[in-house]
PDB file of C-alpha atoms and ligand atoms in Angstrom:
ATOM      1  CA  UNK A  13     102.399 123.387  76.132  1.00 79.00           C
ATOM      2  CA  UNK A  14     102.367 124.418  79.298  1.00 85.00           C
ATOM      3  CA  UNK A  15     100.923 121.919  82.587  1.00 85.00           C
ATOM      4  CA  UNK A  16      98.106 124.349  83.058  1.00 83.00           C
ATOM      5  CA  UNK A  17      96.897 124.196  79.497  1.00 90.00           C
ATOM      6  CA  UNK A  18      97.196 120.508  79.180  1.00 89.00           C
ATOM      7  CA  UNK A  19      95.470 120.180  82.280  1.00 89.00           C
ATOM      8  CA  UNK A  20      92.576 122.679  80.946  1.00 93.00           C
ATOM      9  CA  UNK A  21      91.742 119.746  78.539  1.00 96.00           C
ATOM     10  CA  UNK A  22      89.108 117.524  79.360  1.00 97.00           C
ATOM     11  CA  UNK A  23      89.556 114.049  79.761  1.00 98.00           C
ATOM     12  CA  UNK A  24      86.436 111.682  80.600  1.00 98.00           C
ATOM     13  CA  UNK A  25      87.874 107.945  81.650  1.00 98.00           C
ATOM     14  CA  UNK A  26      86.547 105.094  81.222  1.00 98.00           C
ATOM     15  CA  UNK A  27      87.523 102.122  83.142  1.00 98.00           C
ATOM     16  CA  UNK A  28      86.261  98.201  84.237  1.00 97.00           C
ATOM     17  CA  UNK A  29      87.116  94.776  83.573  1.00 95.00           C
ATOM     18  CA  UNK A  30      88.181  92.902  80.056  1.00 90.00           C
ATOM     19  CA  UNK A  31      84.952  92.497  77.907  1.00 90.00           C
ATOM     20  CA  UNK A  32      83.120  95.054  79.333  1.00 94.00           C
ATOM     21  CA  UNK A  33      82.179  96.750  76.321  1.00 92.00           C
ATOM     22  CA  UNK A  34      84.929  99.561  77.041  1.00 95.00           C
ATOM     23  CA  UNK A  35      85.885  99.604  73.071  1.00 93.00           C
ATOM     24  CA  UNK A  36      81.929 100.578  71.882  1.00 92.00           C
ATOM     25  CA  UNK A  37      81.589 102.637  74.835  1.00 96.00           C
ATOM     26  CA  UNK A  38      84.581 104.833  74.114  1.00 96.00           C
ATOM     27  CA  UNK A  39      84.694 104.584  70.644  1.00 95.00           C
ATOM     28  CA  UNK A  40      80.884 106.323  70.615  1.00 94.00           C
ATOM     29  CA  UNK A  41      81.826 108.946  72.857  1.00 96.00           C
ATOM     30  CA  UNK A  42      84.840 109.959  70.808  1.00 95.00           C
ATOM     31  CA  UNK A  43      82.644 109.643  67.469  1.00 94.00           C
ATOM     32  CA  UNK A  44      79.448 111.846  68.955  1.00 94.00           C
ATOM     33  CA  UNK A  45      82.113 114.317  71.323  1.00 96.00           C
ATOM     34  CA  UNK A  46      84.665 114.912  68.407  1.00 95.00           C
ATOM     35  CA  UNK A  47      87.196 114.236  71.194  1.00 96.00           C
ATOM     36  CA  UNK A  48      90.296 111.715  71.054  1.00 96.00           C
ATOM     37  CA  UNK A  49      90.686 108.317  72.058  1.00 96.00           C
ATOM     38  CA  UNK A  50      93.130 106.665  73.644  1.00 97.00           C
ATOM     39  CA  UNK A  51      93.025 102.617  74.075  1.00 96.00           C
ATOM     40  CA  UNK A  52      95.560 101.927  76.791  1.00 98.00           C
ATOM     41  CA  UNK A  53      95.309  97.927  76.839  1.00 97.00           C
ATOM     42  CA  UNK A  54      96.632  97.931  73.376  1.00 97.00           C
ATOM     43  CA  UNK A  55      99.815  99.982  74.722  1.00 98.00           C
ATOM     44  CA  UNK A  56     100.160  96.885  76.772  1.00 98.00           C
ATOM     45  CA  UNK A  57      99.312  94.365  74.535  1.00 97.00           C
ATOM     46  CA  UNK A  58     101.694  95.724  71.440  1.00 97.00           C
ATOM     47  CA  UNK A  59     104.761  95.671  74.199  1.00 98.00           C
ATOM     48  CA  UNK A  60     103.707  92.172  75.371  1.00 98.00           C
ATOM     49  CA  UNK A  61     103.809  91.018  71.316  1.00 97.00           C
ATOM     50  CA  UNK A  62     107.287  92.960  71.007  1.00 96.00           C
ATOM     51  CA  UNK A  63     108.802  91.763  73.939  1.00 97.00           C
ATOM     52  CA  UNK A  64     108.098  88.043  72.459  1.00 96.00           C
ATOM     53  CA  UNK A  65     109.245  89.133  68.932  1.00 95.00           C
ATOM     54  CA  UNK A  66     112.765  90.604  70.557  1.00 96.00           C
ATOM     55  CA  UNK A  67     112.679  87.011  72.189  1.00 97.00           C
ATOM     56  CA  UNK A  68     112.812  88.721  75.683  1.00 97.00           C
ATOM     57  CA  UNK A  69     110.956  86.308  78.605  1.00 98.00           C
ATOM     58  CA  UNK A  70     108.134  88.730  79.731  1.00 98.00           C
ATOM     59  CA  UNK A  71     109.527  87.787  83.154  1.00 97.00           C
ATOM     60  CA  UNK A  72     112.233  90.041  82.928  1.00 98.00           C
ATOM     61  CA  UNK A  73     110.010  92.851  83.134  1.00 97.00           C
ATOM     62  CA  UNK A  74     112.726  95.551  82.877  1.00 98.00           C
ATOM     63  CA  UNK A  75     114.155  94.787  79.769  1.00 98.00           C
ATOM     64  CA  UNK A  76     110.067  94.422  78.618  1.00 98.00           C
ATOM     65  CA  UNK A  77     109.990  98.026  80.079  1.00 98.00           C
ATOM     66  CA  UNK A  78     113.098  99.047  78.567  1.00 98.00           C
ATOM     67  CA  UNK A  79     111.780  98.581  75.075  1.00 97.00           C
ATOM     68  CA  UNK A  80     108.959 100.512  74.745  1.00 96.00           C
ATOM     69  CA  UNK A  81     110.560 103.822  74.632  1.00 94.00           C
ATOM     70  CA  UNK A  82     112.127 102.533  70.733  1.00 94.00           C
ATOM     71  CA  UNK A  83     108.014 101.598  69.573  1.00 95.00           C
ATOM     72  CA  UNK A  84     106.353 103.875  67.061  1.00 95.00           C
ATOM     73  CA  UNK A  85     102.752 103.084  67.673  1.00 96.00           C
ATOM     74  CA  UNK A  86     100.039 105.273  65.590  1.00 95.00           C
ATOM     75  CA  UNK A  87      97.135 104.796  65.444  1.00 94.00           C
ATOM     76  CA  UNK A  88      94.524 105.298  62.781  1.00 93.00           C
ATOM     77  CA  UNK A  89      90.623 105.046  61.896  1.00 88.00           C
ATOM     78  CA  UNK A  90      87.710 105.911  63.974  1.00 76.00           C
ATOM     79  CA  UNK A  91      85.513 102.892  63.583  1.00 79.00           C
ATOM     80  CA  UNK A  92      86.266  98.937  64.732  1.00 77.00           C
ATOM     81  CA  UNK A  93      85.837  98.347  60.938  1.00 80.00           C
ATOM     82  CA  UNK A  94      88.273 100.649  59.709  1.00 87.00           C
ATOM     83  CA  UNK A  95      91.105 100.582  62.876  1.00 90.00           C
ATOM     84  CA  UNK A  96      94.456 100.096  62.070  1.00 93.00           C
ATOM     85  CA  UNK A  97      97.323  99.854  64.697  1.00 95.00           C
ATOM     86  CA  UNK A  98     100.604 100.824  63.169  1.00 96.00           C
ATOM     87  CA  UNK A  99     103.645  99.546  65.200  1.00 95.00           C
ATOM     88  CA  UNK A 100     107.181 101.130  63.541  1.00 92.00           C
ATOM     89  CA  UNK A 101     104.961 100.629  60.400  1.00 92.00           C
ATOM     90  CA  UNK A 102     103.311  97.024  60.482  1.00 93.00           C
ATOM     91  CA  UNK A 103      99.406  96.846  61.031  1.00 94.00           C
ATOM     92  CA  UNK A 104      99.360  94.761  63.888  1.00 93.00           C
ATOM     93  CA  UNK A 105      95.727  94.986  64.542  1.00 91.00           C
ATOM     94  CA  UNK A 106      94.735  91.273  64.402  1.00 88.00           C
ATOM     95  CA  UNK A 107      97.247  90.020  66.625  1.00 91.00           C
ATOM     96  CA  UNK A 108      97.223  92.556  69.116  1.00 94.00           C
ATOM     97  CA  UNK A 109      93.370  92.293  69.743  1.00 87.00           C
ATOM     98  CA  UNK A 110      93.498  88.481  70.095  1.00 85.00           C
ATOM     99  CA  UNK A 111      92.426  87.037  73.422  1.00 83.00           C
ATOM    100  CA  UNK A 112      95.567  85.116  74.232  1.00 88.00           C
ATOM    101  CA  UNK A 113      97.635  88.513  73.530  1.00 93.00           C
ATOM    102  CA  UNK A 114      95.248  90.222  76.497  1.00 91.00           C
ATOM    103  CA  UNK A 115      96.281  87.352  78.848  1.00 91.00           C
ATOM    104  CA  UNK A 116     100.098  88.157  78.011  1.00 96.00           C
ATOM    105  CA  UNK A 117      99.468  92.007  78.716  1.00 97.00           C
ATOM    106  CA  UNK A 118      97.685  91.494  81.765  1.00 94.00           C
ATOM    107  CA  UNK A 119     101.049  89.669  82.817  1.00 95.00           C
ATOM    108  CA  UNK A 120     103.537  92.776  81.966  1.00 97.00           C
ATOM    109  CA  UNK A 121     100.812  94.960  83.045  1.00 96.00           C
ATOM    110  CA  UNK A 122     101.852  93.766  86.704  1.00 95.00           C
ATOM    111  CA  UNK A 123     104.957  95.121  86.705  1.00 97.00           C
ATOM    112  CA  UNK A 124     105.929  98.493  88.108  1.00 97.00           C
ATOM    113  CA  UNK A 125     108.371  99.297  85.462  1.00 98.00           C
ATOM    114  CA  UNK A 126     106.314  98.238  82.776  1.00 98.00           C
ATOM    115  CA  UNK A 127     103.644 100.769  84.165  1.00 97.00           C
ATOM    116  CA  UNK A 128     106.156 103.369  84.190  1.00 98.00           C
ATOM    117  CA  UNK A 129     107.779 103.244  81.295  1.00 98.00           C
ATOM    118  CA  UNK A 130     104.470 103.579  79.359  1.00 98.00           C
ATOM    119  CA  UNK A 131     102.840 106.192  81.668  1.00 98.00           C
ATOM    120  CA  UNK A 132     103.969 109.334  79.655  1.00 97.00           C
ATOM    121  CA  UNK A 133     103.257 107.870  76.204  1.00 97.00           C
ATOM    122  CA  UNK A 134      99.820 107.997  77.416  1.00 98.00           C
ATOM    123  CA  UNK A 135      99.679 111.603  79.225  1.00 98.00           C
ATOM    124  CA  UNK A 136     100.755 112.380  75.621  1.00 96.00           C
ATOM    125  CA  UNK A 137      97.113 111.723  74.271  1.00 97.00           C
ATOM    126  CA  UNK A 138      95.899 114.325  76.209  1.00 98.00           C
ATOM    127  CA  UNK A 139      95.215 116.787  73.000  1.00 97.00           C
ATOM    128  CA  UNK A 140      92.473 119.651  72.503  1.00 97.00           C
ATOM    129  CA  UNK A 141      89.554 118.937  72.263  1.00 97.00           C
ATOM    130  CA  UNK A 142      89.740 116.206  74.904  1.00 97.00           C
ATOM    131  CA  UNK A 143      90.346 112.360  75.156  1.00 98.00           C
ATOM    132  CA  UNK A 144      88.656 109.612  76.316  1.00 98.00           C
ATOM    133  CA  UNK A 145      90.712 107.182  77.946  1.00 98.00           C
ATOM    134  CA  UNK A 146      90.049 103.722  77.590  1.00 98.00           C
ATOM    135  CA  UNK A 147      91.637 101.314  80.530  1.00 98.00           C
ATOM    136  CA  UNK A 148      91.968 100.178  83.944  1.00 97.00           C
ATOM    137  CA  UNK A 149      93.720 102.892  85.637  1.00 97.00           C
ATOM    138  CA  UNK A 150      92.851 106.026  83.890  1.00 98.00           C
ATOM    139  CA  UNK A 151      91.049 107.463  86.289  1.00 98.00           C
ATOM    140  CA  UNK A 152      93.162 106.239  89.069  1.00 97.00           C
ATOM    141  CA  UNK A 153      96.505 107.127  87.849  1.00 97.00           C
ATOM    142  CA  UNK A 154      96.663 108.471  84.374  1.00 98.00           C
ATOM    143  CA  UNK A 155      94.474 111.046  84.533  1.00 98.00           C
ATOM    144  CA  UNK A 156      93.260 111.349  88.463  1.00 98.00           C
ATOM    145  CA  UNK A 157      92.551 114.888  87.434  1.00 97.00           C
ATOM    146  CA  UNK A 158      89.727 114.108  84.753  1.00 97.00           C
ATOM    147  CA  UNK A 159      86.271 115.895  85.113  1.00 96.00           C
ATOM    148  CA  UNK A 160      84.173 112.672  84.999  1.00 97.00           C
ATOM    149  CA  UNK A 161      85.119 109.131  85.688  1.00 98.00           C
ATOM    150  CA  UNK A 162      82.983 105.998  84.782  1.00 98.00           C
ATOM    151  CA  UNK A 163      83.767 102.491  85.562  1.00 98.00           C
ATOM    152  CA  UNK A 164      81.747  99.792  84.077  1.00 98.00           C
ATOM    153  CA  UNK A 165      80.768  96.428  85.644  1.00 97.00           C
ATOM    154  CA  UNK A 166      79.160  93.497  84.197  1.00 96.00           C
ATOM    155  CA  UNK A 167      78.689  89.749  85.374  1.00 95.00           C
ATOM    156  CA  UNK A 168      81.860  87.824  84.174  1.00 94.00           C
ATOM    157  CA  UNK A 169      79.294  85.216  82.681  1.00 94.00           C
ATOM    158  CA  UNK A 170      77.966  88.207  80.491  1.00 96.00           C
ATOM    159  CA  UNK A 171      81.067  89.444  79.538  1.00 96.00           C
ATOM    160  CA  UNK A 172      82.471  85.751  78.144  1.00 95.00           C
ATOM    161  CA  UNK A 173      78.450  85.895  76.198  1.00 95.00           C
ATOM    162  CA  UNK A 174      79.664  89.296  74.668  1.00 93.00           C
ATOM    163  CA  UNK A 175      83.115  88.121  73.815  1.00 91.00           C
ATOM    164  CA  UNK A 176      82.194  85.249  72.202  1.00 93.00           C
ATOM    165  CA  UNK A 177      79.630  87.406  70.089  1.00 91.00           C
ATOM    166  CA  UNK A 178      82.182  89.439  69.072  1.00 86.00           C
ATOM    167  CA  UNK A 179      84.096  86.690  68.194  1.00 86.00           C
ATOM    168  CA  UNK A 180      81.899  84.912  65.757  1.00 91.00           C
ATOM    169  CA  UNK A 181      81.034  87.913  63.935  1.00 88.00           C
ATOM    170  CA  UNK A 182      84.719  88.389  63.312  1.00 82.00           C
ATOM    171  CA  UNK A 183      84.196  84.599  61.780  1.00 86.00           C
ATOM    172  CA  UNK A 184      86.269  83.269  64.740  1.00 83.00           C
ATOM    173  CA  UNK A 185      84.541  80.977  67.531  1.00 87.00           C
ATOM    174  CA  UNK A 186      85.281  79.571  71.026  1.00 91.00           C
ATOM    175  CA  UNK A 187      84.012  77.876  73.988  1.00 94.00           C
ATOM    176  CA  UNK A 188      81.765  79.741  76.002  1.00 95.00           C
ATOM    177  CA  UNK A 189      83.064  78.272  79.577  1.00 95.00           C
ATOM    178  CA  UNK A 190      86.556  78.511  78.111  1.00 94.00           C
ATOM    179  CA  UNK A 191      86.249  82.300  77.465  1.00 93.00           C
ATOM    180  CA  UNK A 192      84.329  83.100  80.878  1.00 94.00           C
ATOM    181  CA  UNK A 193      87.511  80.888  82.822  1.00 94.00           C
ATOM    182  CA  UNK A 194      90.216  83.174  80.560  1.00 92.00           C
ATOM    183  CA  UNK A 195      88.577  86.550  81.350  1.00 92.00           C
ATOM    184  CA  UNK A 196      88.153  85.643  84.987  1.00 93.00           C
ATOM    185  CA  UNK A 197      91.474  84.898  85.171  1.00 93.00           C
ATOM    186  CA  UNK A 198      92.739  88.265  83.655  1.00 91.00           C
ATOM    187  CA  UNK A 199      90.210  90.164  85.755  1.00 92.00           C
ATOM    188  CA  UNK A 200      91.645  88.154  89.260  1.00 93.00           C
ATOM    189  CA  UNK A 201      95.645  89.482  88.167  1.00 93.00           C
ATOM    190  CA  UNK A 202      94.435  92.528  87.318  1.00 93.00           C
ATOM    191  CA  UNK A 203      92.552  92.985  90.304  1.00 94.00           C
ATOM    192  CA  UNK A 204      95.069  92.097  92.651  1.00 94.00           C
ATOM    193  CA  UNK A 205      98.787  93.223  91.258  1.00 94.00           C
ATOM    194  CA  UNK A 206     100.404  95.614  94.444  1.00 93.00           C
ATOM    195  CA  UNK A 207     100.529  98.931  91.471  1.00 94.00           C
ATOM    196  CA  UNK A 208      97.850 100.524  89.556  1.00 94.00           C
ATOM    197  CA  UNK A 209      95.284  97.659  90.261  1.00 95.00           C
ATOM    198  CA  UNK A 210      91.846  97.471  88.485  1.00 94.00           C
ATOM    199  CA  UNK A 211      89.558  99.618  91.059  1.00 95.00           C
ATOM    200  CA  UNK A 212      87.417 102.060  90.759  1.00 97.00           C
ATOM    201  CA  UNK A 213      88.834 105.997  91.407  1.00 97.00           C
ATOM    202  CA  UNK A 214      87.113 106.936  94.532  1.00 97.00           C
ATOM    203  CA  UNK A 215      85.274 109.712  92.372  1.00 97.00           C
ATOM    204  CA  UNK A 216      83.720 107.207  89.395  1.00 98.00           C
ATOM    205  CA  UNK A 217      80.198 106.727  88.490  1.00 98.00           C
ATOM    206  CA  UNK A 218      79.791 102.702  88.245  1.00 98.00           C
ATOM    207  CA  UNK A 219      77.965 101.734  85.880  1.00 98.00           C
ATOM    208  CA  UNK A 220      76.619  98.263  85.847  1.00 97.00           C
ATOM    209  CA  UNK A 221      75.894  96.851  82.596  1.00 97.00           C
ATOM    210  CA  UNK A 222      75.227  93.306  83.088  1.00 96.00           C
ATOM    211  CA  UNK A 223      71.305  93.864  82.087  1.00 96.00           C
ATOM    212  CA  UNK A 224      71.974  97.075  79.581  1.00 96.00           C
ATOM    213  CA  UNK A 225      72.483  96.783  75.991  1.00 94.00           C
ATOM    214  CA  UNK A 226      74.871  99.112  74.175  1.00 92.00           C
ATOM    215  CA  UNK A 227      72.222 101.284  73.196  1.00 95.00           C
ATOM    216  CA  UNK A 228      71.135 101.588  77.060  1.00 97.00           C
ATOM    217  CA  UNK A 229      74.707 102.354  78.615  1.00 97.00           C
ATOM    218  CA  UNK A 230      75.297 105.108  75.575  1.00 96.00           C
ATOM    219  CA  UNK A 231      72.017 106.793  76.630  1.00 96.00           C
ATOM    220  CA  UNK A 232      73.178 106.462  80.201  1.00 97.00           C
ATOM    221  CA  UNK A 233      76.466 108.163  79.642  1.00 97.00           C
ATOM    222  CA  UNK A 234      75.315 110.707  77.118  1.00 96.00           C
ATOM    223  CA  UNK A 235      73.016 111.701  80.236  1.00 96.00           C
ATOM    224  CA  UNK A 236      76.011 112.591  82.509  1.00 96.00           C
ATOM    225  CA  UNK A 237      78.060 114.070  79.787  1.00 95.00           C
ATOM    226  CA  UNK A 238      75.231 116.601  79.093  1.00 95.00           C
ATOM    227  CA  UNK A 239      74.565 116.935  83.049  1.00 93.00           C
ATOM    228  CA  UNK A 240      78.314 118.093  82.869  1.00 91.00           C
ATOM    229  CA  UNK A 241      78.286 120.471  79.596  1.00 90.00           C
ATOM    230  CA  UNK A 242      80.326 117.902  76.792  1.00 88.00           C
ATOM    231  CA  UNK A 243      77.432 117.073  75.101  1.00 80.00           C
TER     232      UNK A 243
HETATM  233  O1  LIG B 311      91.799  96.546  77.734  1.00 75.50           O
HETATM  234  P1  LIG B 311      92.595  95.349  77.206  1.00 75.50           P
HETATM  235  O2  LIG B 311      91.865  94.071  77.276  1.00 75.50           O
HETATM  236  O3  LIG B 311      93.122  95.623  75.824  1.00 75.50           O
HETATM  237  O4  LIG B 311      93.872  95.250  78.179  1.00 75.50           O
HETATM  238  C1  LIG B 311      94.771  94.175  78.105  1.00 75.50           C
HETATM  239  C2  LIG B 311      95.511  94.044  79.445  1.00 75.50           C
HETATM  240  O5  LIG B 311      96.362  95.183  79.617  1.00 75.50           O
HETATM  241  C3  LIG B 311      94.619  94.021  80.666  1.00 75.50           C
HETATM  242  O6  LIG B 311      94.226  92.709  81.010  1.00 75.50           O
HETATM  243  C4  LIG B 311      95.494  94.638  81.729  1.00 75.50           C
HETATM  244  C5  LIG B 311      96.397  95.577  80.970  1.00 75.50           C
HETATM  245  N1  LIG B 311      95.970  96.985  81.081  1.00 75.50           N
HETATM  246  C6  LIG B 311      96.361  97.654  82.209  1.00 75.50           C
HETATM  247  O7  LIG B 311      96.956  97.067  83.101  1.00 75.50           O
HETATM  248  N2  LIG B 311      96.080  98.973  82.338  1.00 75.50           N
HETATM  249  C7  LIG B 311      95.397  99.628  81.395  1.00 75.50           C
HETATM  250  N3  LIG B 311      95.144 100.932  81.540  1.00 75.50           N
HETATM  251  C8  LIG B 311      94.947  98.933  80.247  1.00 75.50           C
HETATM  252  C9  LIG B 311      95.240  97.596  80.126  1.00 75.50           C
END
């Protein structure tokens, strides 16, 4: 394909802190659009997991970075009850969605090379019909050219509420204070690392979602997609 055509397809992005509610956001607008769906932090978070399995200290970021060009990663299923994550043909899922493989992302996610080396693998999701990217920097440095950009807030107290929801219904539990520390922690590195930090593109709608329920921000969004002709 050519750079104009893959550029002709539309990309909506969808960025903001861990625990946001990022996953039901963009897995509903990639159900109701009919569009793709891309879920950057698990790029990071497989690498993280196969750096450790290689036994490779995630300090030495470019042999983490050198690896990632030799992982198959599919993924498959369009629901959080049926979504598998297939790395050179092991279902990975539960691992990579734990909360202490987040923390080790957020670590290689600092690094420049890191960044790099998994910057084309997720251009590469840009397929007709369109994509929504799930992340921190999709609209910042993925995709700067994407049609509309949304960043989501919400209280970090909130978030570590919603995390720990999601936790117990997956039979799991945790400390509520414990959680709200962990996530605040990520958020702070995330924040602040020198490339690709966690801000919003200059051209993103915030969205603040600290009072909304998921019902709420869908209806919100669904709003500006049909202001812009998706929906
Ligand atoms: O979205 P997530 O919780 O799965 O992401 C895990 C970590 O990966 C996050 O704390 C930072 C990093 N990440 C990133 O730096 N850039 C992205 N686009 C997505 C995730």
């Amino acid at each position: 394909m050519t750079s104009a055509s893959i550029a002709a397809i539309p990309v909506i992005t969808v960025d903001g802190p861990s625990g946001v509610g990022k996953g039901t956001v963009t897995r509903g607008l990639a159900t109701r659009l009919g569009w793709h769906r891309l879920d950057s932090g698990a790029l990071y978070r497989i690498l993280a997991l196969a750096a450790i399995d290689a036994g490779i200290a995630l300090s030495d970021t470019d042999a983490v970075a050198a690896l990632a060009g030799g992982l198959d990663i599919r993924f498959t299923g369009d629901h959080e009850d049926n979504e598998a994550i297939w790395v050179n043909g092991r279902d990975v899922r539960a691992t990579v969605r734990s909360e202490s493989t987040g923390g080790l992302a957020s670590q290689i996610a600092a690094a420049p090379a890191v960044r790099a080396a998994l910057l084309q693998r997720q251009k590469d999701f840009r397929v007709a019909p369109g994509l929504i990217g799930d992340g921190r920097d999709m609209g910042t440095v993925v995709f700067p050219d994407a049609p509309l950009k949304l960043f989501l807030t919400a209280s970090a107290e909130e978030r570590a509420r919603r995390r720990l929801r999601q936790l117990r219904a997956a039979g799991q539990d945790a400390i509520l204070a414990d959680l709200c520390i962990e996530i605040s922690t990520r958020d702070e590195r995330d924040r602040t690392r020198t490339v690709a930090p966690l801000v919003p593109a200059s051209d993103a709608i915030l969205i603040d979602t600290t009072l909304l329920n998921p019902t709420q921000v869908a209806e919100r969004i669904d709003d500006l997609i049909k202001d812009r002709g998706f929906l």
